[in-house]
Short mmCIF file of N, CA and C and ligand atoms in Angstrom, two decimals:
data_model
loop_
_atom_site.label_atom_id
_atom_site.label_comp_id
_atom_site.label_asym_id
_atom_site.label_seq_id
_atom_site.Cartn_x
_atom_site.Cartn_y
_atom_site.Cartn_z
N MET A 28 -8.74 -50.60 21.69
CA MET A 28 -8.17 -51.73 20.96
C MET A 28 -7.12 -52.43 21.81
N TYR A 29 -7.21 -53.73 21.82
CA TYR A 29 -6.21 -54.49 22.55
C TYR A 29 -5.36 -55.27 21.55
N GLY A 30 -4.29 -55.81 22.01
CA GLY A 30 -3.46 -56.64 21.15
C GLY A 30 -2.19 -55.94 20.75
N GLY A 31 -2.22 -54.62 20.71
CA GLY A 31 -1.04 -53.88 20.28
C GLY A 31 0.15 -54.14 21.19
N THR A 32 -0.13 -54.33 22.47
CA THR A 32 0.96 -54.51 23.41
C THR A 32 1.66 -55.84 23.21
N SER A 33 1.01 -56.80 22.56
CA SER A 33 1.64 -58.09 22.35
C SER A 33 2.69 -58.02 21.26
N GLY A 34 2.63 -56.97 20.48
CA GLY A 34 3.61 -56.79 19.42
C GLY A 34 3.28 -57.59 18.19
N TYR A 35 2.11 -58.16 18.13
CA TYR A 35 1.75 -58.95 16.96
C TYR A 35 0.65 -58.28 16.16
N TYR A 36 -0.57 -58.50 16.57
CA TYR A 36 -1.68 -57.98 15.81
C TYR A 36 -2.62 -57.20 16.71
N GLU A 37 -3.44 -56.42 16.09
CA GLU A 37 -4.48 -55.73 16.84
C GLU A 37 -5.82 -56.23 16.36
N TRP A 38 -6.75 -56.29 17.28
CA TRP A 38 -8.06 -56.84 16.97
C TRP A 38 -9.15 -55.86 17.34
N ILE A 39 -10.22 -55.94 16.58
CA ILE A 39 -11.40 -55.19 16.98
C ILE A 39 -11.84 -55.72 18.34
N ASN A 40 -12.18 -54.82 19.24
CA ASN A 40 -12.58 -55.23 20.59
C ASN A 40 -14.02 -55.75 20.54
N TYR A 41 -14.15 -56.90 19.91
CA TYR A 41 -15.47 -57.50 19.73
C TYR A 41 -15.35 -58.99 19.92
N CYS A 42 -16.22 -59.56 20.74
CA CYS A 42 -16.18 -61.00 20.99
C CYS A 42 -17.18 -61.69 20.06
N PRO A 43 -16.70 -62.56 19.16
CA PRO A 43 -17.60 -63.23 18.22
C PRO A 43 -18.45 -64.30 18.92
N ASN A 44 -18.04 -64.71 20.10
CA ASN A 44 -18.78 -65.79 20.78
C ASN A 44 -20.04 -65.28 21.48
N CYS A 45 -19.95 -64.09 22.08
CA CYS A 45 -21.13 -63.57 22.77
C CYS A 45 -21.67 -62.32 22.09
N GLY A 46 -20.95 -61.82 21.08
CA GLY A 46 -21.46 -60.71 20.29
C GLY A 46 -21.42 -59.37 20.98
N ASN A 47 -20.51 -59.21 21.92
CA ASN A 47 -20.41 -57.93 22.63
C ASN A 47 -19.14 -57.19 22.23
N TYR A 48 -19.23 -55.86 22.25
CA TYR A 48 -18.08 -55.02 22.00
C TYR A 48 -17.45 -54.59 23.32
N ASP A 49 -16.18 -54.19 23.24
CA ASP A 49 -15.46 -53.65 24.39
C ASP A 49 -15.48 -54.59 25.58
N CYS A 50 -15.35 -55.88 25.32
CA CYS A 50 -15.37 -56.84 26.42
C CYS A 50 -14.07 -57.62 26.49
N LEU A 51 -13.14 -57.37 25.57
CA LEU A 51 -11.91 -58.16 25.55
C LEU A 51 -10.87 -57.57 26.49
N LEU A 52 -10.25 -58.46 27.23
CA LEU A 52 -9.21 -58.06 28.16
C LEU A 52 -7.92 -58.75 27.78
N LEU A 53 -6.83 -58.02 27.88
CA LEU A 53 -5.54 -58.65 27.65
C LEU A 53 -5.29 -59.61 28.80
N ASN A 54 -5.12 -60.84 28.47
CA ASN A 54 -5.04 -61.88 29.50
C ASN A 54 -3.83 -61.67 30.39
N PRO A 55 -4.05 -61.67 31.70
CA PRO A 55 -2.93 -61.42 32.64
C PRO A 55 -1.99 -62.60 32.79
N LYS A 56 -2.29 -63.72 32.11
CA LYS A 56 -1.40 -64.87 32.22
C LYS A 56 -0.02 -64.59 31.66
N GLY A 57 0.07 -63.60 30.79
CA GLY A 57 1.35 -63.22 30.25
C GLY A 57 1.87 -64.18 29.21
N THR A 58 0.98 -64.78 28.42
CA THR A 58 1.44 -65.69 27.37
C THR A 58 2.16 -64.88 26.30
N VAL A 59 3.10 -65.53 25.62
CA VAL A 59 3.95 -64.81 24.67
C VAL A 59 3.15 -64.23 23.52
N GLU A 60 2.12 -64.94 23.09
CA GLU A 60 1.39 -64.46 21.93
C GLU A 60 0.36 -63.40 22.31
N GLY A 61 0.23 -63.14 23.63
CA GLY A 61 -0.72 -62.11 24.02
C GLY A 61 -2.14 -62.60 23.92
N GLU A 62 -2.53 -63.40 24.88
CA GLU A 62 -3.87 -63.96 24.85
C GLU A 62 -4.89 -62.92 25.27
N LEU A 63 -6.06 -63.00 24.64
CA LEU A 63 -7.15 -62.09 24.98
C LEU A 63 -8.29 -62.90 25.57
N SER A 64 -8.94 -62.33 26.57
CA SER A 64 -10.06 -63.01 27.19
C SER A 64 -11.29 -62.12 27.15
N CYS A 65 -12.45 -62.75 26.98
CA CYS A 65 -13.69 -62.00 27.01
C CYS A 65 -14.16 -61.90 28.45
N ALA A 66 -14.48 -60.67 28.87
CA ALA A 66 -14.92 -60.45 30.25
C ALA A 66 -16.34 -60.94 30.46
N ILE A 67 -17.09 -61.16 29.39
CA ILE A 67 -18.50 -61.52 29.53
C ILE A 67 -18.70 -63.03 29.46
N CYS A 68 -18.18 -63.68 28.40
CA CYS A 68 -18.43 -65.12 28.27
C CYS A 68 -17.19 -65.95 28.57
N ASP A 69 -16.09 -65.28 28.95
CA ASP A 69 -14.89 -65.97 29.40
C ASP A 69 -14.18 -66.76 28.29
N SER A 70 -14.39 -66.38 27.04
CA SER A 70 -13.66 -67.03 25.95
C SER A 70 -12.23 -66.53 25.92
N ASP A 71 -11.34 -67.40 25.52
CA ASP A 71 -9.95 -67.02 25.35
C ASP A 71 -9.60 -67.01 23.87
N PHE A 72 -8.86 -65.99 23.46
CA PHE A 72 -8.48 -65.88 22.06
C PHE A 72 -6.97 -65.77 21.94
N ASP A 73 -6.45 -66.38 20.91
CA ASP A 73 -5.03 -66.32 20.64
C ASP A 73 -4.68 -64.95 20.09
N GLY A 74 -3.68 -64.33 20.68
CA GLY A 74 -3.31 -62.98 20.27
C GLY A 74 -2.69 -62.90 18.88
N CYS A 75 -2.19 -64.02 18.36
CA CYS A 75 -1.58 -64.04 17.03
C CYS A 75 -2.62 -64.29 15.94
N THR A 76 -3.42 -65.32 16.13
CA THR A 76 -4.35 -65.73 15.08
C THR A 76 -5.74 -65.18 15.31
N GLY A 77 -6.03 -64.76 16.55
CA GLY A 77 -7.38 -64.31 16.87
C GLY A 77 -8.34 -65.46 17.05
N ALA A 78 -7.84 -66.69 17.07
CA ALA A 78 -8.71 -67.86 17.15
C ALA A 78 -9.17 -68.08 18.58
N ASP A 79 -10.40 -68.43 18.72
CA ASP A 79 -10.96 -68.81 20.00
C ASP A 79 -10.26 -70.07 20.48
N LYS A 80 -9.91 -70.09 21.76
CA LYS A 80 -9.17 -71.24 22.29
C LYS A 80 -10.09 -72.21 23.01
N HIS A 81 -11.28 -72.33 22.57
CA HIS A 81 -12.20 -73.25 23.22
C HIS A 81 -11.70 -74.68 23.09
N ALA A 82 -11.94 -75.48 24.12
CA ALA A 82 -11.42 -76.84 24.16
C ALA A 82 -11.98 -77.70 23.02
N ASP A 83 -13.18 -77.41 22.58
CA ASP A 83 -13.80 -78.19 21.50
C ASP A 83 -13.38 -77.70 20.12
N GLY A 84 -12.45 -76.78 20.08
CA GLY A 84 -12.05 -76.17 18.81
C GLY A 84 -12.58 -74.75 18.74
N ALA A 85 -11.97 -74.00 17.86
CA ALA A 85 -12.31 -72.58 17.79
C ALA A 85 -13.78 -72.38 17.41
N TRP A 86 -14.45 -71.58 18.22
CA TRP A 86 -15.84 -71.25 17.91
C TRP A 86 -15.91 -70.02 17.02
N GLY A 87 -14.92 -69.21 17.15
CA GLY A 87 -14.96 -67.95 16.38
C GLY A 87 -13.59 -67.32 16.36
N TRP A 88 -13.48 -66.31 15.56
CA TRP A 88 -12.22 -65.60 15.45
C TRP A 88 -12.46 -64.12 15.64
N LEU A 89 -11.44 -63.49 16.17
CA LEU A 89 -11.51 -62.04 16.34
C LEU A 89 -11.39 -61.36 14.97
N THR A 90 -11.86 -60.16 14.90
CA THR A 90 -11.80 -59.39 13.67
C THR A 90 -10.53 -58.54 13.70
N PRO A 91 -9.66 -58.71 12.70
CA PRO A 91 -8.44 -57.89 12.69
C PRO A 91 -8.79 -56.41 12.64
N TYR A 92 -8.02 -55.65 13.37
CA TYR A 92 -8.23 -54.22 13.40
C TYR A 92 -7.35 -53.55 12.36
N THR A 93 -7.97 -52.88 11.42
CA THR A 93 -7.23 -52.16 10.39
C THR A 93 -7.34 -50.67 10.67
N PRO A 94 -6.23 -50.04 10.96
CA PRO A 94 -6.31 -48.62 11.29
C PRO A 94 -6.82 -47.79 10.12
N GLU A 95 -7.62 -46.81 10.44
CA GLU A 95 -8.09 -45.88 9.42
C GLU A 95 -6.88 -45.09 8.91
N PRO A 96 -6.84 -44.80 7.62
CA PRO A 96 -5.75 -43.95 7.14
C PRO A 96 -5.83 -42.59 7.81
N PRO A 97 -4.68 -42.02 8.13
CA PRO A 97 -4.71 -40.73 8.83
C PRO A 97 -5.47 -39.68 8.02
N GLN A 98 -6.25 -38.92 8.74
CA GLN A 98 -7.03 -37.88 8.07
C GLN A 98 -6.10 -36.88 7.41
N LYS A 99 -6.48 -36.52 6.21
CA LYS A 99 -5.72 -35.49 5.52
C LYS A 99 -5.84 -34.20 6.32
N SER A 100 -4.70 -33.62 6.62
CA SER A 100 -4.77 -32.36 7.34
C SER A 100 -5.15 -31.28 6.34
N VAL A 101 -6.30 -30.71 6.58
CA VAL A 101 -6.78 -29.69 5.66
C VAL A 101 -6.20 -28.35 6.09
N ASN A 102 -5.35 -27.87 5.26
CA ASN A 102 -4.71 -26.59 5.55
C ASN A 102 -5.58 -25.47 4.97
N LYS A 103 -6.36 -24.86 5.85
CA LYS A 103 -7.32 -23.87 5.35
C LYS A 103 -6.63 -22.59 4.91
N THR A 104 -5.55 -22.30 5.57
CA THR A 104 -4.82 -21.12 5.15
C THR A 104 -3.67 -21.58 4.26
N ALA A 105 -3.91 -21.54 2.98
CA ALA A 105 -2.89 -21.97 2.04
C ALA A 105 -1.67 -21.07 2.17
N PRO A 106 -0.50 -21.69 2.07
CA PRO A 106 0.70 -20.85 2.18
C PRO A 106 0.71 -19.76 1.13
N LYS A 107 1.15 -18.58 1.55
CA LYS A 107 1.13 -17.42 0.65
C LYS A 107 1.97 -17.67 -0.59
N SER A 108 3.01 -18.49 -0.40
CA SER A 108 3.94 -18.67 -1.51
C SER A 108 3.41 -19.61 -2.59
N GLU A 109 2.24 -20.21 -2.35
CA GLU A 109 1.75 -21.20 -3.30
C GLU A 109 1.39 -20.53 -4.64
N THR A 110 2.03 -21.00 -5.66
CA THR A 110 1.76 -20.45 -6.98
C THR A 110 0.60 -21.22 -7.62
N LYS A 111 0.16 -20.74 -8.76
CA LYS A 111 -0.93 -21.42 -9.46
C LYS A 111 -0.55 -22.85 -9.80
N VAL A 112 0.70 -23.01 -10.24
CA VAL A 112 1.16 -24.35 -10.61
C VAL A 112 1.19 -25.25 -9.38
N GLU A 113 1.69 -24.72 -8.27
CA GLU A 113 1.76 -25.50 -7.03
C GLU A 113 0.35 -25.87 -6.56
N LYS A 114 -0.56 -24.93 -6.70
CA LYS A 114 -1.93 -25.20 -6.30
C LYS A 114 -2.53 -26.31 -7.16
N TYR A 115 -2.25 -26.21 -8.45
CA TYR A 115 -2.75 -27.24 -9.37
C TYR A 115 -2.18 -28.60 -9.00
N GLN A 116 -0.87 -28.62 -8.71
CA GLN A 116 -0.22 -29.89 -8.35
C GLN A 116 -0.79 -30.43 -7.05
N ARG A 117 -1.05 -29.54 -6.10
CA ARG A 117 -1.59 -29.98 -4.80
C ARG A 117 -2.98 -30.57 -5.02
N LEU A 118 -3.81 -29.88 -5.77
CA LEU A 118 -5.17 -30.37 -6.03
C LEU A 118 -5.12 -31.70 -6.78
N PHE A 119 -4.17 -31.80 -7.70
CA PHE A 119 -4.03 -33.04 -8.46
C PHE A 119 -3.66 -34.20 -7.53
N ARG A 120 -2.71 -33.94 -6.61
CA ARG A 120 -2.30 -34.98 -5.66
C ARG A 120 -3.47 -35.38 -4.78
N GLU A 121 -4.24 -34.39 -4.34
CA GLU A 121 -5.38 -34.69 -3.48
C GLU A 121 -6.40 -35.54 -4.22
N LYS A 122 -6.63 -35.17 -5.48
CA LYS A 122 -7.59 -35.92 -6.28
C LYS A 122 -7.09 -37.34 -6.52
N GLU A 123 -5.80 -37.44 -6.77
CA GLU A 123 -5.19 -38.74 -7.01
C GLU A 123 -5.31 -39.61 -5.78
N ALA A 124 -5.05 -39.03 -4.60
CA ALA A 124 -5.16 -39.78 -3.35
C ALA A 124 -6.59 -40.23 -3.13
N GLU A 125 -7.52 -39.39 -3.53
CA GLU A 125 -8.94 -39.71 -3.39
C GLU A 125 -9.29 -40.91 -4.26
N ILE A 126 -8.79 -40.91 -5.47
CA ILE A 126 -9.08 -42.00 -6.42
C ILE A 126 -8.45 -43.30 -5.94
N LEU A 127 -7.21 -43.19 -5.44
CA LEU A 127 -6.48 -44.39 -5.04
C LEU A 127 -7.01 -44.97 -3.73
N SER A 128 -7.66 -44.15 -2.92
CA SER A 128 -8.12 -44.65 -1.61
C SER A 128 -9.35 -45.52 -1.76
ZN1 ZN B 17 -17.62 -63.02 24.83
#
């Protein structure tokens, strides 16, 4: 994923103009918004909006990258001190998180 270093947004490493993945390069021009360039079709994208900077107007936009929620750490060895009530509460929280996700 690129874009994180610009301090603004992160984008899926996918070029909408040529339809290739893993082709975006952080532009070495050092623009403040963190421009991204496609290594294959040479499109430039704005690091803030994800908009294609084509001279005729934006042809496409990058797809915002939404991080996956961190995986629940499954503690296979339940702490010895866990009581029935604590276990119930833990299971309830897990179920609740499942429903809310
Ligand atoms: Zn491209």
